[in-house]
């Protein structure tokens, strides 16, 4: 038993190297999700019929696919079409596109939760529709979407181990490589889970601080 | 717009990383690169060194020799075993080395080098186990584990499950040997079918013992995408290597290596 505990500590340096990769995958995927998700949000809310339809279909399809399947399509299927995607790019695109669908939903919910009276007030003060949106609606919507965003971030973090399927050495794959030659299956996977949980807590804490910092003073959610 | 300005530097950083990761996918540098695919979860043929930095094992040493003789830089990619052939067909690697048995089905999808190793299938059980296997019929009564996509799995399916001698529920197919060995140690399965030399490797590092050998006389070969121009050159290098003492040393090195 004590040997296993010792072994858990011995695996830490390798697992921490994996953690760096896991964080990189998560941050890049979330950012890709943001870059794609925000325009999808706009299309869904402000687009014409065609735009709204496209955004709807986009969310619908990507939310319905398991990431592992998307990953294999990108990594092993796309080369058949003459498009080579590296393993790291494949996992970032796979996780990022799925995240974009969920992020679009989060931002849409936040934008729609801001009452139309605010837009009317902005317009009646002589602001353009564009300025009303960017100076009044969006800053509030960003704050409102932070809790949902935090959730999405941790979900992507917890899905990052899928990268091992295409040979990226993140936390889980480091752990597997250790058990291949040295055994201690339970100790190694326990060490992995503790590390994932620690990362989860770290980011959860960071986003909560951000949430506090950007909280709207005196904001009341409902009039009741 | 505090939130936006806080995000902007992050976006720049990310754009940099993304562009870097795309660049690193190309074969940069003057020297030609030999991209070898493997599944480094299979000692003594391929596994990671204890510090997690190097790929070790018989196949990896042969790959190094081949790259050396070709004058290429070696790049090893570690993916799942059942993704190796699809990866070759998708043009991800120039060749795959992972104790791959040459089979007619696989030959429909990829080309193979000349054989470089002959192996049989072994049955592993826990050290504490009292199970005895003296025939295939004995084996058919047990809960047997295997790695999906391996010749062990194909052998069990073709010779026991499909002819109806064994219940298909009694053959458990794991994605990799790591899960299979863990299941054997936990008592989820009674026995594990695995390539003989790998069984010998596991015997050294895990509390398991070999209880039976099925003479299958399988040949390991290096797999290439169909029509690869490398095959001729690699066969030449393999032939030279196998007739030299180096090959014996390379196999012997693994015999004496203590994995723990």
Short mmCIF file of C-alpha atoms in Angstrom, two decimals:
data_model
loop_
_atom_site.label_atom_id
_atom_site.label_comp_id
_atom_site.label_asym_id
_atom_site.label_seq_id
_atom_site.Cartn_x
_atom_site.Cartn_y
_atom_site.Cartn_z
CA UNK A 1 0.00 0.00 0.00
CA UNK A 2 2.67 2.49 1.06
CA UNK A 3 4.55 1.40 -2.05
CA UNK A 4 1.57 2.41 -4.17
CA UNK A 5 1.33 5.80 -2.49
CA UNK A 6 5.01 6.33 -3.13
CA UNK A 7 4.51 5.28 -6.74
CA UNK A 8 1.73 7.85 -7.17
CA UNK A 9 4.19 10.59 -6.23
CA UNK A 10 6.85 9.12 -8.50
CA UNK A 11 4.50 9.41 -11.49
CA UNK A 12 3.77 13.09 -10.84
CA UNK A 13 6.52 14.67 -12.99
CA UNK A 14 5.33 12.75 -16.07
CA UNK A 15 1.68 13.40 -15.33
CA UNK A 16 2.37 17.12 -14.88
CA UNK A 17 3.99 17.21 -18.32
CA UNK A 18 0.76 15.69 -19.56
CA UNK A 19 -1.22 18.32 -17.66
CA UNK A 20 0.48 21.09 -19.63
CA UNK A 21 -0.69 19.44 -22.86
CA UNK A 22 -4.20 18.94 -21.45
CA UNK A 23 -4.43 22.63 -20.53
CA UNK A 24 -3.13 23.66 -23.94
CA UNK A 25 -5.73 21.48 -25.68
CA UNK A 26 -8.49 22.89 -23.48
CA UNK A 27 -7.54 26.55 -23.87
CA UNK A 28 -7.11 26.26 -27.65
CA UNK A 29 -10.37 24.31 -28.08
CA UNK A 30 -12.35 26.75 -25.94
CA UNK A 31 -10.88 29.66 -27.88
CA UNK A 32 -11.73 28.07 -31.22
CA UNK A 33 -15.20 27.45 -29.79
CA UNK A 34 -15.42 31.14 -28.87
CA UNK A 35 -14.23 32.38 -32.26
CA UNK A 36 -16.76 30.18 -34.09
CA UNK A 37 -19.48 30.26 -31.45
CA UNK A 38 -19.94 34.05 -31.28
CA UNK A 39 -20.77 34.46 -35.00
CA UNK A 40 -23.14 31.49 -34.71
CA UNK A 41 -24.86 33.30 -31.82
CA UNK A 42 -25.27 36.42 -33.97
CA UNK A 43 -26.64 34.40 -36.86
CA UNK A 44 -29.07 32.59 -34.62
CA UNK A 45 -30.43 35.83 -33.09
CA UNK A 46 -30.02 38.53 -35.73
CA UNK A 47 -29.58 36.58 -38.97
CA UNK A 48 -32.06 36.43 -41.81
CA UNK A 49 -34.06 33.26 -42.33
CA UNK A 50 -31.19 31.50 -44.11
CA UNK A 51 -28.62 32.53 -41.48
CA UNK A 52 -30.85 31.43 -38.63
CA UNK A 53 -31.45 28.12 -40.35
CA UNK A 54 -27.74 27.56 -40.89
CA UNK A 55 -26.86 28.38 -37.28
CA UNK A 56 -29.64 26.12 -36.05
CA UNK A 57 -28.46 23.21 -38.20
CA UNK A 58 -24.84 23.80 -37.15
CA UNK A 59 -25.69 23.59 -33.44
CA UNK A 60 -28.03 20.68 -34.01
CA UNK A 61 -25.46 18.54 -35.83
CA UNK A 62 -22.44 19.28 -33.63
CA UNK A 63 -24.32 18.77 -30.39
CA UNK A 64 -25.44 15.37 -31.64
CA UNK A 65 -21.99 13.95 -32.46
CA UNK A 66 -19.68 12.19 -29.99
CA UNK A 67 -16.31 13.97 -29.98
CA UNK A 68 -14.44 10.71 -30.50
CA UNK A 69 -16.32 10.11 -33.75
CA UNK A 70 -15.63 13.68 -34.94
CA UNK A 71 -11.99 13.16 -34.00
CA UNK A 72 -11.68 9.98 -36.08
CA UNK A 73 -13.48 11.62 -39.02
CA UNK A 74 -11.05 14.55 -38.91
CA UNK A 75 -7.91 12.48 -38.33
CA UNK A 76 -8.56 9.32 -40.34
CA UNK A 77 -11.46 10.23 -42.65
CA UNK A 78 -10.52 13.64 -44.05
CA UNK A 79 -7.26 12.39 -45.65
CA UNK A 80 -9.54 10.46 -48.06
CA UNK A 81 -10.67 13.88 -49.30
CA UNK A 82 -7.05 14.96 -49.60
CA UNK A 83 -7.08 17.01 -46.39
CA UNK A 84 -4.38 16.04 -43.89
CA UNK A 85 -5.02 17.19 -40.34
CA UNK A 86 -2.37 16.56 -37.69
CA UNK A 87 -3.34 14.77 -34.49
CA UNK A 88 -3.06 17.88 -32.32
CA UNK A 89 -5.02 20.02 -34.77
CA UNK A 90 -7.65 17.24 -35.02
CA UNK A 91 -8.36 17.15 -31.29
CA UNK A 92 -8.43 20.96 -31.02
CA UNK A 93 -10.81 21.25 -34.00
CA UNK A 94 -12.95 18.32 -32.76
CA UNK A 95 -13.35 19.66 -29.24
CA UNK A 96 -13.46 23.27 -30.47
CA UNK A 97 -16.30 22.78 -32.94
CA UNK A 98 -18.43 20.92 -30.44
CA UNK A 99 -17.69 23.61 -27.88
CA UNK A 100 -18.67 26.31 -30.40
CA UNK A 101 -22.17 24.81 -30.60
CA UNK A 102 -22.55 24.80 -26.82
CA UNK A 103 -20.94 28.21 -26.41
CA UNK A 104 -23.31 29.64 -29.02
CA UNK A 105 -26.17 28.35 -26.92
CA UNK A 106 -24.72 29.89 -23.75
CA UNK A 107 -24.22 33.32 -25.34
CA UNK A 108 -27.63 33.23 -27.01
CA UNK A 109 -29.26 32.53 -23.66
CA UNK A 110 -27.35 35.42 -22.10
CA UNK A 111 -28.23 37.90 -24.87
CA UNK A 112 -31.88 36.91 -24.86
CA UNK A 113 -32.11 37.24 -21.09
CA UNK A 114 -31.50 40.98 -21.35
CA UNK A 115 -34.85 42.64 -21.64
CA UNK A 116 -35.87 44.28 -24.91
CA UNK A 117 -36.64 47.50 -22.99
CA UNK A 118 -32.89 48.08 -22.79
CA UNK A 119 -32.59 47.96 -26.58
CA UNK A 120 -35.59 50.26 -26.89
CA UNK A 121 -34.01 52.64 -24.36
CA UNK A 122 -30.75 52.65 -26.30
CA UNK A 123 -32.52 53.32 -29.60
CA UNK A 124 -34.64 56.10 -28.11
CA UNK A 125 -31.44 57.81 -26.92
CA UNK A 126 -30.38 57.94 -30.56
CA UNK A 127 -27.84 55.10 -30.56
CA UNK A 128 -27.63 52.92 -33.65
CA UNK A 129 -28.73 49.28 -33.39
CA UNK A 130 -25.08 48.29 -33.66
CA UNK A 131 -23.91 50.58 -30.85
CA UNK A 132 -26.85 49.61 -28.68
CA UNK A 133 -25.82 46.01 -28.98
CA UNK A 134 -22.12 46.50 -28.40
CA UNK A 135 -22.26 49.05 -25.58
CA UNK A 136 -25.40 47.97 -23.75
CA UNK A 137 -26.33 44.39 -24.46
CA UNK A 138 -23.00 42.63 -25.02
CA UNK A 139 -21.13 43.73 -21.86
CA UNK A 140 -24.04 42.47 -19.78
CA UNK A 141 -24.39 39.31 -21.81
CA UNK A 142 -20.72 38.48 -21.33
CA UNK A 143 -21.10 38.70 -17.59
CA UNK A 144 -24.26 36.64 -17.63
CA UNK A 145 -22.63 33.94 -19.75
CA UNK A 146 -19.63 33.49 -17.43
CA UNK A 147 -21.16 30.73 -15.26
CA UNK A 148 -22.19 28.77 -18.35
CA UNK A 149 -18.79 29.40 -19.90
CA UNK A 150 -17.07 28.09 -16.75
CA UNK A 151 -19.13 24.93 -17.02
CA UNK A 152 -18.26 24.51 -20.69
CA UNK A 153 -14.56 25.08 -19.99
CA UNK A 154 -14.45 22.31 -17.40
CA UNK A 155 -16.41 19.97 -19.71
CA UNK A 156 -13.82 20.47 -22.46
CA UNK A 157 -11.03 19.95 -19.92
CA UNK A 158 -12.59 16.67 -18.86
CA UNK A 159 -12.97 15.56 -22.50
CA UNK A 160 -9.32 16.33 -23.31
CA UNK A 161 -8.20 12.74 -22.47
CA UNK A 162 -9.84 11.69 -25.77
CA UNK A 163 -6.66 13.04 -27.37
CA UNK A 164 -4.86 9.85 -26.33
CA UNK A 165 -6.82 8.00 -29.03
CA UNK A 166 -4.77 9.78 -31.69
CA UNK A 167 -1.55 9.42 -29.73
CA UNK A 168 -1.25 12.79 -28.01
CA UNK A 169 0.57 12.37 -24.74
CA UNK A 170 -1.63 14.15 -22.22
CA UNK A 171 -2.34 13.06 -18.64
CA UNK A 172 -4.19 9.82 -19.38
CA UNK A 173 -1.72 8.64 -22.04
CA UNK A 174 1.23 9.37 -19.73
CA UNK A 175 -0.50 7.24 -17.10
CA UNK A 176 -1.12 4.40 -19.57
CA UNK A 177 2.50 4.46 -20.71
CA UNK A 178 3.58 4.12 -17.09
CA UNK A 179 1.27 1.17 -16.39
CA UNK A 180 2.43 -0.60 -19.57
CA UNK A 181 5.87 -1.27 -18.17
CA UNK A 182 5.49 -0.70 -14.44
CA UNK A 183 1.99 -1.82 -13.51
CA UNK A 184 0.38 -0.16 -10.44
CA UNK A 185 -2.81 0.37 -12.43
CA UNK A 186 -4.87 1.62 -9.50
CA UNK A 187 -2.21 4.00 -8.18
CA UNK A 188 -1.56 5.49 -11.61
CA UNK A 189 -5.20 6.08 -12.55
CA UNK A 190 -5.88 7.44 -9.07
CA UNK A 191 -3.01 9.88 -9.54
CA UNK A 192 -4.50 10.86 -12.94
CA UNK A 193 -7.92 11.45 -11.44
CA UNK A 194 -6.51 13.54 -8.60
CA UNK A 195 -4.64 15.65 -11.13
CA UNK A 196 -7.74 16.14 -13.31
CA UNK A 197 -9.73 17.08 -10.23
CA UNK A 198 -7.04 19.55 -9.13
CA UNK A 199 -7.07 21.15 -12.60
CA UNK A 200 -10.87 21.31 -12.50
CA UNK A 201 -10.75 23.04 -9.10
CA UNK A 202 -8.04 25.43 -10.25
CA UNK A 203 -10.00 26.64 -13.29
CA UNK A 204 -13.26 26.65 -11.38
CA UNK A 205 -11.65 28.92 -8.78
CA UNK A 206 -10.12 31.21 -11.42
CA UNK A 207 -13.42 31.63 -13.24
CA UNK A 208 -15.22 32.30 -9.98
CA UNK A 209 -12.79 35.12 -9.27
CA UNK A 210 -13.46 36.46 -12.75
CA UNK A 211 -17.16 36.14 -12.12
CA UNK A 212 -16.88 38.17 -8.91
CA UNK A 213 -14.71 40.79 -10.59
CA UNK A 214 -17.13 41.34 -13.43
CA UNK A 215 -20.35 40.97 -11.45
CA UNK A 216 -22.74 43.84 -12.19
CA UNK A 217 -23.18 45.82 -8.96
CA UNK A 218 -26.80 45.86 -7.87
CA UNK A 219 -27.93 43.74 -10.81
CA UNK A 220 -31.31 42.20 -10.17
CA UNK A 221 -32.22 39.11 -12.16
CA UNK A 222 -35.98 39.37 -11.86
CA UNK A 223 -38.42 41.93 -10.63
CA UNK A 224 -40.19 39.64 -8.18
CA UNK B 1 -15.56 46.83 -22.61
CA UNK B 2 -13.26 45.40 -20.00
CA UNK B 3 -14.09 41.83 -20.82
CA UNK B 4 -13.13 42.16 -24.46
CA UNK B 5 -9.80 43.86 -23.81
CA UNK B 6 -8.92 41.12 -21.34
CA UNK B 7 -9.56 38.48 -23.97
CA UNK B 8 -7.57 40.11 -26.77
CA UNK B 9 -4.02 39.13 -25.61
CA UNK B 10 -5.25 35.61 -25.00
CA UNK B 11 -6.59 35.45 -28.53
CA UNK B 12 -3.23 36.54 -29.93
CA UNK B 13 -1.44 33.90 -27.88
CA UNK B 14 -3.83 31.25 -29.06
CA UNK B 15 -3.51 32.28 -32.70
CA UNK B 16 0.25 31.88 -32.31
CA UNK B 17 -0.11 28.38 -30.82
CA UNK B 18 -2.56 27.30 -33.49
CA UNK B 19 -0.33 28.47 -36.31
CA UNK B 20 2.67 26.79 -34.65
CA UNK B 21 0.83 23.51 -34.28
CA UNK B 22 -0.12 23.57 -37.95
CA UNK B 23 3.45 24.33 -39.00
CA UNK B 24 4.84 21.46 -36.92
CA UNK B 25 2.59 19.07 -38.83
CA UNK B 26 4.60 19.61 -42.02
CA UNK B 27 7.94 17.98 -42.58
CA UNK B 28 10.14 20.98 -42.01
CA UNK B 29 13.93 20.89 -42.11
CA UNK B 30 16.22 19.71 -44.85
CA UNK B 31 16.52 16.06 -43.82
CA UNK B 32 13.84 13.64 -44.98
CA UNK B 33 11.64 12.27 -42.22
CA UNK B 34 10.65 8.62 -41.79
CA UNK B 35 7.24 8.69 -40.08
CA UNK B 36 6.74 5.42 -38.19
CA UNK B 37 3.44 4.57 -36.54
CA UNK B 38 3.34 2.30 -33.51
CA UNK B 39 1.32 1.46 -30.41
CA UNK B 40 3.82 1.78 -27.59
CA UNK B 41 1.84 -0.30 -25.13
CA UNK B 42 3.35 -3.64 -26.12
CA UNK B 43 6.57 -4.64 -24.42
CA UNK B 44 9.08 -5.97 -25.35
CA UNK B 45 8.31 -4.77 -28.91
CA UNK B 46 7.39 -1.18 -28.18
CA UNK B 47 6.98 0.76 -24.96
CA UNK B 48 7.95 4.06 -23.40
CA UNK B 49 11.09 4.37 -21.29
CA UNK B 50 10.60 4.98 -17.57
CA UNK B 51 11.25 8.73 -17.96
CA UNK B 52 8.58 8.85 -20.68
CA UNK B 53 10.96 10.34 -23.25
CA UNK B 54 12.10 7.47 -25.48
CA UNK B 55 10.43 4.72 -27.40
CA UNK B 56 12.07 1.40 -26.62
CA UNK B 57 11.75 -2.20 -27.72
CA UNK B 58 12.67 -4.53 -30.56
CA UNK B 59 10.54 -2.77 -33.19
CA UNK B 60 11.80 0.64 -32.16
CA UNK B 61 15.43 -0.48 -32.40
CA UNK B 62 14.76 -1.91 -35.86
CA UNK B 63 13.02 1.34 -36.87
CA UNK B 64 16.06 3.30 -35.71
CA UNK B 65 18.33 1.05 -37.76
CA UNK B 66 16.14 1.49 -40.85
CA UNK B 67 16.00 5.28 -40.52
CA UNK B 68 19.74 5.31 -39.95
CA UNK B 69 20.50 3.26 -43.08
CA UNK B 70 18.05 5.29 -45.21
CA UNK B 71 19.61 8.49 -43.89
CA UNK B 72 16.22 9.75 -42.71
CA UNK B 73 15.28 11.40 -39.46
CA UNK B 74 13.04 9.08 -37.42
CA UNK B 75 9.68 10.35 -36.18
CA UNK B 76 7.66 7.90 -34.06
CA UNK B 77 3.91 8.37 -33.72
CA UNK B 78 2.15 6.49 -30.96
CA UNK B 79 -1.51 5.68 -31.74
CA UNK B 80 -4.02 2.94 -30.91
CA UNK B 81 -3.24 -0.46 -32.44
CA UNK B 82 -6.54 -0.69 -34.33
CA UNK B 83 -5.91 2.81 -35.77
CA UNK B 84 -2.54 1.84 -37.26
CA UNK B 85 -3.76 0.41 -40.57
CA UNK B 86 -6.39 3.15 -41.08
CA UNK B 87 -3.62 5.69 -40.33
CA UNK B 88 -1.34 4.13 -42.97
CA UNK B 89 -4.18 4.20 -45.49
CA UNK B 90 -4.84 7.84 -44.59
CA UNK B 91 -1.21 8.69 -45.33
CA UNK B 92 -0.33 9.60 -41.73
CA UNK B 93 2.82 7.47 -41.63
CA UNK B 94 5.35 5.98 -44.04
CA UNK B 95 5.31 2.65 -42.22
CA UNK B 96 3.92 0.96 -39.13
CA UNK B 97 5.81 -1.30 -36.72
CA UNK B 98 3.92 -2.75 -33.80
CA UNK B 99 4.47 -6.51 -33.81
CA UNK B 100 1.95 -6.62 -36.66
CA UNK B 101 1.24 -10.14 -37.89
CA UNK B 102 1.06 -10.53 -41.65
CA UNK B 103 -2.46 -11.78 -42.44
CA UNK B 104 -4.30 -12.05 -45.79
CA UNK B 105 -7.00 -9.64 -44.56
CA UNK B 106 -4.44 -7.02 -43.60
CA UNK B 107 -2.62 -7.57 -46.91
CA UNK B 108 -5.75 -6.42 -48.70
CA UNK B 109 -5.34 -3.02 -47.06
CA UNK B 110 -1.58 -2.55 -46.72
CA UNK B 111 1.68 -3.97 -48.06
CA UNK B 112 4.10 -5.82 -45.78
CA UNK B 113 7.87 -6.15 -45.64
CA UNK B 114 9.48 -9.57 -45.41
CA UNK B 115 8.82 -11.23 -42.02
CA UNK B 116 11.29 -10.30 -39.28
CA UNK B 117 9.96 -12.31 -36.34
CA UNK B 118 7.92 -15.48 -35.82
CA UNK B 119 5.54 -15.77 -32.94
CA UNK B 120 2.81 -17.95 -31.42
CA UNK B 121 -0.17 -17.14 -29.24
CA UNK B 122 0.21 -17.64 -25.49
CA UNK B 123 -2.41 -17.93 -22.75
CA UNK B 124 -1.71 -15.99 -19.58
CA UNK B 125 -3.29 -16.52 -16.16
CA UNK B 126 -2.75 -14.97 -12.74
CA UNK B 127 0.15 -16.41 -10.73
CA UNK B 128 -2.30 -17.54 -8.05
CA UNK B 129 -4.62 -19.21 -10.56
CA UNK B 130 -5.01 -22.99 -10.55
CA UNK B 131 -6.61 -23.11 -13.99
CA UNK B 132 -5.09 -25.63 -16.36
CA UNK B 133 -5.38 -25.40 -20.10
CA UNK B 134 -4.26 -28.40 -22.15
CA UNK B 135 -6.37 -27.92 -25.24
CA UNK B 136 -8.52 -25.41 -27.06
CA UNK B 137 -11.59 -27.08 -25.57
CA UNK B 138 -10.32 -26.24 -22.07
CA UNK B 139 -9.89 -22.67 -23.18
CA UNK B 140 -13.42 -22.49 -24.55
CA UNK B 141 -14.86 -22.97 -21.04
CA UNK B 142 -13.07 -19.94 -19.56
CA UNK B 143 -13.64 -16.22 -19.58
CA UNK B 144 -10.93 -15.18 -22.01
CA UNK B 145 -9.72 -11.64 -22.66
CA UNK B 146 -8.02 -10.35 -25.79
CA UNK B 147 -7.02 -7.09 -27.41
CA UNK B 148 -9.42 -6.12 -30.17
CA UNK B 149 -7.96 -6.23 -33.67
CA UNK B 150 -5.08 -8.55 -32.75
CA UNK B 151 -4.44 -12.00 -34.22
CA UNK B 152 -5.22 -13.48 -30.78
CA UNK B 153 -8.75 -12.09 -30.99
CA UNK B 154 -9.12 -13.21 -34.61
CA UNK B 155 -7.87 -16.70 -33.70
CA UNK B 156 -10.37 -17.06 -30.85
CA UNK B 157 -13.23 -15.83 -33.02
CA UNK B 158 -12.37 -18.03 -35.99
CA UNK B 159 -11.55 -21.23 -34.10
CA UNK B 160 -13.84 -21.16 -31.07
CA UNK B 161 -16.60 -18.55 -31.21
CA UNK B 162 -17.72 -18.81 -34.84
CA UNK B 163 -17.79 -22.68 -34.86
CA UNK B 164 -19.99 -22.44 -31.76
CA UNK B 165 -17.53 -24.08 -29.36
CA UNK B 166 -17.41 -20.99 -27.15
CA UNK B 167 -20.05 -18.46 -26.09
CA UNK B 168 -19.28 -15.08 -27.61
CA UNK B 169 -19.98 -13.49 -24.19
CA UNK B 170 -16.99 -15.41 -22.82
CA UNK B 171 -14.55 -13.68 -25.17
CA UNK B 172 -14.01 -10.16 -23.90
CA UNK B 173 -12.43 -7.74 -26.34
CA UNK B 174 -10.47 -4.93 -24.76
CA UNK B 175 -9.31 -1.82 -26.63
CA UNK B 176 -5.71 -2.42 -25.51
CA UNK B 177 -3.62 -4.90 -23.53
CA UNK B 178 -3.47 -2.46 -20.63
CA UNK B 179 -7.14 -3.01 -19.84
CA UNK B 180 -6.83 -6.73 -20.56
CA UNK B 181 -3.92 -7.23 -18.13
CA UNK B 182 -5.71 -5.16 -15.48
CA UNK B 183 -8.85 -7.31 -15.93
CA UNK B 184 -6.75 -10.48 -15.57
CA UNK B 185 -5.18 -9.21 -12.35
CA UNK B 186 -8.58 -8.18 -11.01
CA UNK B 187 -10.09 -11.58 -11.77
CA UNK B 188 -12.64 -10.25 -14.30
CA UNK B 189 -11.25 -12.72 -16.82
CA UNK B 190 -9.65 -16.14 -16.22
CA UNK B 191 -7.15 -16.04 -19.04
CA UNK B 192 -5.72 -13.71 -21.65
CA UNK B 193 -4.65 -14.60 -25.18
CA UNK B 194 -1.64 -12.61 -26.31
CA UNK B 195 1.41 -12.90 -28.57
CA UNK B 196 3.97 -15.24 -27.00
CA UNK B 197 6.93 -12.83 -26.74
CA UNK B 198 4.66 -10.18 -25.24
CA UNK B 199 3.41 -12.76 -22.72
CA UNK B 200 7.04 -13.33 -21.78
CA UNK B 201 7.46 -9.57 -21.37
CA UNK B 202 4.42 -9.28 -19.11
CA UNK B 203 5.54 -12.30 -17.07
CA UNK B 204 8.54 -10.25 -15.99
CA UNK B 205 6.58 -7.20 -14.89
CA UNK B 206 3.22 -8.43 -13.69
CA UNK B 207 2.09 -11.27 -11.38
CA UNK B 208 1.02 -13.43 -14.34
CA UNK B 209 2.20 -16.75 -15.80
CA UNK B 210 2.06 -18.43 -19.16
CA UNK B 211 -0.12 -21.57 -18.99
CA UNK B 212 -0.50 -22.60 -22.63
CA UNK B 213 0.90 -21.90 -26.08
CA UNK B 214 -1.03 -22.21 -29.33
CA UNK B 215 1.32 -22.87 -32.25
CA UNK B 216 0.16 -20.33 -34.81
CA UNK B 217 3.54 -19.58 -36.41
CA UNK B 218 2.65 -15.99 -37.18
CA UNK B 219 5.07 -13.71 -38.95
CA UNK B 220 5.53 -10.11 -37.95
CA UNK B 221 6.07 -7.66 -40.77
CA UNK B 222 6.44 -3.93 -41.23
CA UNK B 223 3.29 -2.49 -42.78
CA UNK B 224 3.39 0.10 -45.57
CA UNK B 225 0.73 2.00 -47.48
CA UNK B 226 -0.13 0.08 -50.69
CA UNK B 227 2.48 0.65 -53.37
CA UNK B 228 5.03 2.31 -51.07
CA UNK B 229 8.41 2.79 -52.73
CA UNK B 230 10.19 2.18 -49.42
CA UNK B 231 9.42 -1.56 -49.21
CA UNK B 232 12.32 -2.72 -51.43
CA UNK B 233 14.89 -0.63 -49.58
CA UNK B 234 13.53 -1.64 -46.16
CA UNK B 235 13.58 -5.34 -47.10
CA UNK B 236 17.24 -4.95 -48.04
CA UNK B 237 18.05 -3.28 -44.73
CA UNK B 238 16.08 -5.92 -42.80
CA UNK B 239 17.94 -8.73 -44.59
CA UNK B 240 21.33 -7.23 -43.74
CA UNK B 241 20.28 -6.60 -40.15
CA UNK B 242 18.90 -10.09 -39.58
CA UNK B 243 22.04 -11.77 -40.87
CA UNK B 244 24.19 -9.67 -38.54
CA UNK B 245 24.95 -10.18 -34.84
CA UNK B 246 23.27 -6.87 -34.18
CA UNK B 247 19.83 -8.44 -34.58
CA UNK B 248 20.60 -11.09 -31.98
CA UNK B 249 21.93 -8.48 -29.58
CA UNK B 250 18.83 -6.41 -30.11
CA UNK B 251 16.52 -9.32 -29.25
CA UNK B 252 18.74 -10.33 -26.36
CA UNK B 253 18.78 -6.86 -24.92
CA UNK B 254 15.03 -7.15 -24.33
CA UNK B 255 15.40 -10.59 -22.72
CA UNK B 256 17.74 -9.24 -20.11
CA UNK B 257 16.00 -5.91 -19.57
CA UNK B 258 14.22 -5.74 -16.27
CA UNK B 259 11.17 -3.62 -16.94
CA UNK B 260 10.35 -2.82 -13.32
#
